[in-house]
Amino acid sequence: MDHTQAPVLAALEAYGVEASHELDELEVLIDLSELGISGYQAADWLRGHRAVDVGLSDHRRIEAQLSLADDAQTAGILLEALSALAKAADGFPAPPPVDLPSPSALDTDAVVIPRDAFFAPFEDVPLRDAEGRVCAEQVTPYPPGIPVLLPGERVTGEILDHLATGLRAGMVLPDPADPQLETGAGGGARSGGGSTECSFARSMEGLRQAG
């Protein structure tokens, strides 16, 4: 096999003076957009069909992490697996769409200091009723591992859409007490009474009482 040819897989590079000193050539970030599949699907397939684990995966990318322990043989295993993935992708179901928040939506309003928000009383509310309330715990989609909400920030509908659609697609949320936003054991969301409820959002009334 000619491993120089990886069909419709795009290896991304860092561009610009600001990023050039941070480029790690052993971290290979691969865009799967041309295949029409998500990184979550690709990671599951590579693990299940080729016993290859990738470092990270999101709605459109995977990252392969090479190290000093790798050589031409192990790199060949990766390339073989990626070529097989490209051929198998036509048989994958269409991935669920993920609503990405705009950059301005990630600039949320910090209405109270994090400590007060974290220790204040909270209540379970229907997920969509969390909009406009105050976040009670850190919520960090991984990757990239950057919080979309911190304690004390106001929850917005755009971020809720991102979290809900991301979870359906395979997003990992390691921070909330309930990473699937399905149970209300101290945070996240839960199913109760036929509606989805979340408890990562605290009411302003509770914060005033705590103060």
mmCIF file of C-alpha atoms in Angstrom:
data_model
loop_
_atom_site.group_PDB
_atom_site.id
_atom_site.type_symbol
_atom_site.label_atom_id
_atom_site.label_comp_id
_atom_site.label_asym_id
_atom_site.label_seq_id
_atom_site.Cartn_x
_atom_site.Cartn_y
_atom_site.Cartn_z
ATOM 1 C CA MET A 1 0.000 0.000 0.000
ATOM 2 C CA ASP A 2 1.151 3.501 -0.815
ATOM 3 C CA HIS A 3 0.818 5.166 2.564
ATOM 4 C CA THR A 4 1.470 8.588 1.037
ATOM 5 C CA GLN A 5 -2.096 8.510 -0.294
ATOM 6 C CA ALA A 6 -4.760 8.914 2.385
ATOM 7 C CA PRO A 7 -8.057 9.449 0.542
ATOM 8 C CA VAL A 8 -10.140 12.470 1.590
ATOM 9 C CA LEU A 9 -8.386 12.828 4.924
ATOM 10 C CA ALA A 10 -6.877 16.256 5.531
ATOM 11 C CA ALA A 11 -4.022 16.709 7.979
ATOM 12 C CA LEU A 12 -4.341 20.183 9.463
ATOM 13 C CA GLU A 13 -1.372 22.403 10.206
ATOM 14 C CA ALA A 14 -0.884 25.440 12.400
ATOM 15 C CA TYR A 15 -0.403 28.651 10.471
ATOM 16 C CA GLY A 16 0.820 32.105 11.415
ATOM 17 C CA VAL A 17 3.680 33.506 13.393
ATOM 18 C CA GLU A 18 1.760 33.222 16.665
ATOM 19 C CA ALA A 19 1.183 29.473 16.345
ATOM 20 C CA SER A 20 4.380 28.370 14.651
ATOM 21 C CA HIS A 21 6.358 27.942 17.874
ATOM 22 C CA GLU A 22 3.606 25.735 19.314
ATOM 23 C CA LEU A 23 3.361 23.303 16.400
ATOM 24 C CA ASP A 24 3.896 19.743 17.613
ATOM 25 C CA GLU A 25 4.516 17.607 14.560
ATOM 26 C CA LEU A 26 3.839 14.451 16.580
ATOM 27 C CA GLU A 27 0.183 15.479 17.034
ATOM 28 C CA VAL A 28 -1.568 14.802 13.733
ATOM 29 C CA LEU A 29 -4.956 16.521 13.535
ATOM 30 C CA ILE A 30 -7.148 15.043 10.803
ATOM 31 C CA ASP A 31 -10.222 16.713 9.333
ATOM 32 C CA LEU A 32 -12.938 14.227 8.339
ATOM 33 C CA SER A 33 -15.320 16.693 6.691
ATOM 34 C CA GLU A 34 -14.831 15.248 3.215
ATOM 35 C CA LEU A 35 -15.828 11.816 4.485
ATOM 36 C CA GLY A 36 -19.133 13.105 5.846
ATOM 37 C CA ILE A 37 -18.596 11.473 9.245
ATOM 38 C CA SER A 38 -17.839 12.786 12.714
ATOM 39 C CA GLY A 39 -14.697 12.331 14.727
ATOM 40 C CA TYR A 40 -16.752 10.475 17.334
ATOM 41 C CA GLN A 41 -17.817 7.912 14.728
ATOM 42 C CA ALA A 42 -14.282 7.610 13.402
ATOM 43 C CA ALA A 43 -12.791 7.067 16.849
ATOM 44 C CA ASP A 44 -15.323 4.333 17.647
ATOM 45 C CA TRP A 45 -14.734 2.601 14.304
ATOM 46 C CA LEU A 46 -10.940 2.734 14.565
ATOM 47 C CA ARG A 47 -11.075 1.287 18.066
ATOM 48 C CA GLY A 48 -13.589 -1.411 17.198
ATOM 49 C CA HIS A 49 -12.250 -2.478 13.793
ATOM 50 C CA ARG A 50 -8.521 -1.733 13.906
ATOM 51 C CA ALA A 51 -7.727 -1.609 17.664
ATOM 52 C CA VAL A 52 -6.371 1.909 17.125
ATOM 53 C CA ASP A 53 -7.103 4.560 19.732
ATOM 54 C CA VAL A 54 -6.863 8.205 18.750
ATOM 55 C CA GLY A 55 -6.041 10.868 21.283
ATOM 56 C CA LEU A 56 -8.996 13.194 20.708
ATOM 57 C CA SER A 57 -12.178 13.323 18.657
ATOM 58 C CA ASP A 58 -14.895 15.900 18.067
ATOM 59 C CA HIS A 59 -17.724 16.581 15.621
ATOM 60 C CA ARG A 60 -15.385 16.687 12.590
ATOM 61 C CA ARG A 61 -11.813 15.789 13.613
ATOM 62 C CA ILE A 62 -9.605 13.180 15.194
ATOM 63 C CA GLU A 63 -6.092 13.581 16.527
ATOM 64 C CA ALA A 64 -3.438 10.890 16.342
ATOM 65 C CA GLN A 65 -0.676 11.269 18.919
ATOM 66 C CA LEU A 66 2.711 9.891 17.912
ATOM 67 C CA SER A 67 5.649 9.601 20.293
ATOM 68 C CA LEU A 68 9.302 8.648 20.431
ATOM 69 C CA ALA A 69 8.174 5.056 20.948
ATOM 70 C CA ASP A 70 6.618 4.939 17.463
ATOM 71 C CA ASP A 71 8.433 3.844 14.333
ATOM 72 C CA ALA A 72 7.677 3.103 10.696
ATOM 73 C CA GLN A 73 5.776 -0.043 11.663
ATOM 74 C CA THR A 74 3.395 1.630 14.103
ATOM 75 C CA ALA A 75 2.953 4.604 11.784
ATOM 76 C CA GLY A 76 2.061 2.138 9.047
ATOM 77 C CA ILE A 77 -0.617 0.609 11.289
ATOM 78 C CA LEU A 78 -2.139 4.064 11.739
ATOM 79 C CA LEU A 79 -2.072 4.818 8.010
ATOM 80 C CA GLU A 80 -3.569 1.435 7.168
ATOM 81 C CA ALA A 81 -6.352 2.050 9.683
ATOM 82 C CA LEU A 82 -7.051 5.531 8.271
ATOM 83 C CA SER A 83 -7.191 4.200 4.723
ATOM 84 C CA ALA A 84 -9.636 1.488 5.830
ATOM 85 C CA LEU A 85 -11.710 4.130 7.625
ATOM 86 C CA ALA A 86 -11.942 6.226 4.469
ATOM 87 C CA LYS A 87 -13.204 3.224 2.523
ATOM 88 C CA ALA A 88 -15.729 2.235 5.184
ATOM 89 C CA ALA A 89 -17.103 5.737 5.745
ATOM 90 C CA ASP A 90 -19.717 5.464 2.984
ATOM 91 C CA GLY A 91 -21.556 2.916 5.107
ATOM 92 C CA PHE A 92 -21.745 5.120 8.200
ATOM 93 C CA PRO A 93 -25.045 6.749 9.174
ATOM 94 C CA ALA A 94 -25.146 10.508 8.871
ATOM 95 C CA PRO A 95 -23.759 12.001 12.089
ATOM 96 C CA PRO A 96 -26.091 14.096 14.250
ATOM 97 C CA PRO A 97 -25.489 17.804 13.619
ATOM 98 C CA VAL A 98 -23.832 19.854 16.339
ATOM 99 C CA ASP A 99 -24.865 23.467 16.870
ATOM 100 C CA LEU A 100 -21.662 25.432 17.365
ATOM 101 C CA PRO A 101 -21.938 28.618 19.418
ATOM 102 C CA SER A 102 -20.739 31.858 17.921
ATOM 103 C CA PRO A 103 -17.567 33.375 19.414
ATOM 104 C CA SER A 104 -19.647 36.131 20.982
ATOM 105 C CA ALA A 105 -21.911 33.551 22.670
ATOM 106 C CA LEU A 106 -18.896 32.136 24.506
ATOM 107 C CA ASP A 107 -18.288 35.540 26.082
ATOM 108 C CA THR A 108 -20.872 34.933 28.789
ATOM 109 C CA ASP A 109 -21.876 37.344 31.519
ATOM 110 C CA ALA A 110 -20.260 36.676 34.905
ATOM 111 C CA VAL A 111 -22.972 37.827 37.279
ATOM 112 C CA VAL A 112 -21.589 36.519 40.590
ATOM 113 C CA ILE A 113 -18.178 35.335 41.735
ATOM 114 C CA PRO A 114 -17.516 31.602 41.141
ATOM 115 C CA ARG A 115 -17.319 30.675 44.832
ATOM 116 C CA ASP A 116 -20.719 32.154 45.645
ATOM 117 C CA ALA A 117 -22.302 30.417 42.661
ATOM 118 C CA PHE A 118 -20.709 27.057 43.451
ATOM 119 C CA PHE A 119 -21.811 26.936 47.096
ATOM 120 C CA ALA A 120 -25.244 28.573 46.722
ATOM 121 C CA PRO A 121 -28.456 26.488 46.900
ATOM 122 C CA PHE A 122 -29.661 25.177 43.551
ATOM 123 C CA GLU A 123 -32.826 23.682 42.113
ATOM 124 C CA ASP A 124 -33.656 21.299 39.292
ATOM 125 C CA VAL A 125 -35.405 22.962 36.379
ATOM 126 C CA PRO A 126 -36.397 21.798 32.886
ATOM 127 C CA LEU A 127 -33.347 22.032 30.658
ATOM 128 C CA ARG A 128 -34.722 24.834 28.524
ATOM 129 C CA ASP A 129 -35.709 26.756 31.656
ATOM 130 C CA ALA A 130 -32.010 26.933 32.567
ATOM 131 C CA GLU A 131 -31.590 29.737 30.050
ATOM 132 C CA GLY A 132 -30.979 32.990 31.892
ATOM 133 C CA ARG A 133 -30.064 31.289 35.177
ATOM 134 C CA VAL A 134 -26.645 31.195 36.823
ATOM 135 C CA CYS A 135 -24.287 28.299 36.220
ATOM 136 C CA ALA A 136 -23.390 26.330 39.351
ATOM 137 C CA GLU A 137 -20.534 24.191 38.082
ATOM 138 C CA GLN A 138 -17.932 24.113 35.351
ATOM 139 C CA VAL A 139 -19.096 22.673 32.014
ATOM 140 C CA THR A 140 -16.270 21.762 29.643
ATOM 141 C CA PRO A 141 -16.721 19.941 26.322
ATOM 142 C CA TYR A 142 -13.663 17.797 25.673
ATOM 143 C CA PRO A 143 -12.039 18.374 23.317
ATOM 144 C CA PRO A 144 -11.006 21.164 23.286
ATOM 145 C CA GLY A 145 -11.089 21.156 27.097
ATOM 146 C CA ILE A 146 -12.073 24.823 27.357
ATOM 147 C CA PRO A 147 -15.099 25.602 29.560
ATOM 148 C CA VAL A 148 -18.201 26.945 27.878
ATOM 149 C CA LEU A 149 -19.672 27.758 31.297
ATOM 150 C CA LEU A 150 -18.117 28.521 34.663
ATOM 151 C CA PRO A 151 -19.793 28.925 38.050
ATOM 152 C CA GLY A 152 -21.332 32.367 38.236
ATOM 153 C CA GLU A 153 -21.885 32.810 34.494
ATOM 154 C CA ARG A 154 -25.325 33.248 33.004
ATOM 155 C CA VAL A 155 -26.550 30.242 30.980
ATOM 156 C CA THR A 156 -27.562 31.112 27.420
ATOM 157 C CA GLY A 157 -29.794 29.310 24.953
ATOM 158 C CA GLU A 158 -27.023 29.131 22.371
ATOM 159 C CA ILE A 159 -24.742 27.278 24.779
ATOM 160 C CA LEU A 160 -27.562 24.940 25.825
ATOM 161 C CA ASP A 161 -28.160 24.117 22.145
ATOM 162 C CA HIS A 162 -24.455 23.372 21.728
ATOM 163 C CA LEU A 163 -24.362 21.052 24.738
ATOM 164 C CA ALA A 164 -27.582 19.211 23.867
ATOM 165 C CA THR A 165 -26.669 18.598 20.220
ATOM 166 C CA GLY A 166 -23.066 17.797 21.101
ATOM 167 C CA LEU A 167 -24.081 15.121 23.578
ATOM 168 C CA ARG A 168 -26.323 13.489 20.977
ATOM 169 C CA ALA A 169 -23.344 13.367 18.620
ATOM 170 C CA GLY A 170 -20.915 11.934 21.177
ATOM 171 C CA MET A 171 -19.456 14.931 23.012
ATOM 172 C CA VAL A 172 -17.705 14.214 26.314
ATOM 173 C CA LEU A 173 -18.485 16.433 29.330
ATOM 174 C CA PRO A 174 -16.160 15.403 32.175
ATOM 175 C CA ASP A 175 -16.967 18.258 34.566
ATOM 176 C CA PRO A 176 -20.700 18.167 35.437
ATOM 177 C CA ALA A 177 -21.780 15.829 38.211
ATOM 178 C CA ASP A 178 -23.864 14.146 35.520
ATOM 179 C CA PRO A 179 -21.789 14.181 32.317
ATOM 180 C CA GLN A 180 -24.768 13.026 30.243
ATOM 181 C CA LEU A 181 -27.084 15.739 31.609
ATOM 182 C CA GLU A 182 -29.633 13.056 32.416
ATOM 183 C CA THR A 183 -29.583 12.781 36.213
ATOM 184 C CA GLY A 184 -29.687 15.483 38.828
ATOM 185 C CA ALA A 185 -27.166 14.105 41.288
ATOM 186 C CA GLY A 186 -25.759 17.460 42.277
ATOM 187 C CA GLY A 187 -25.490 18.884 38.772
ATOM 188 C CA GLY A 188 -26.120 18.361 35.103
ATOM 189 C CA ALA A 189 -29.540 17.299 33.896
ATOM 190 C CA ARG A 190 -31.982 14.547 34.636
ATOM 191 C CA SER A 191 -35.095 12.973 33.254
ATOM 192 C CA GLY A 192 -38.064 13.319 35.565
ATOM 193 C CA GLY A 193 -41.782 13.546 35.054
ATOM 194 C CA GLY A 194 -41.400 13.213 31.315
ATOM 195 C CA SER A 195 -39.182 16.277 30.969
ATOM 196 C CA THR A 196 -35.448 16.818 30.925
ATOM 197 C CA GLU A 197 -34.252 18.780 33.917
ATOM 198 C CA CYS A 198 -30.941 20.377 34.760
ATOM 199 C CA SER A 199 -29.386 21.413 38.031
ATOM 200 C CA PHE A 200 -26.185 23.069 36.880
ATOM 201 C CA ALA A 201 -28.160 26.324 36.850
ATOM 202 C CA ARG A 202 -28.948 28.089 40.096
ATOM 203 C CA SER A 203 -31.668 30.633 40.585
ATOM 204 C CA MET A 204 -30.806 34.222 41.369
ATOM 205 C CA GLU A 205 -33.168 33.977 44.365
ATOM 206 C CA GLY A 206 -31.053 31.160 45.785
ATOM 207 C CA LEU A 207 -27.924 33.231 45.311
ATOM 208 C CA ARG A 208 -29.454 36.188 47.105
ATOM 209 C CA GLN A 209 -30.461 33.937 50.008
ATOM 210 C CA ALA A 210 -26.961 32.457 50.135
ATOM 211 C CA GLY A 211 -25.450 35.930 50.249
#
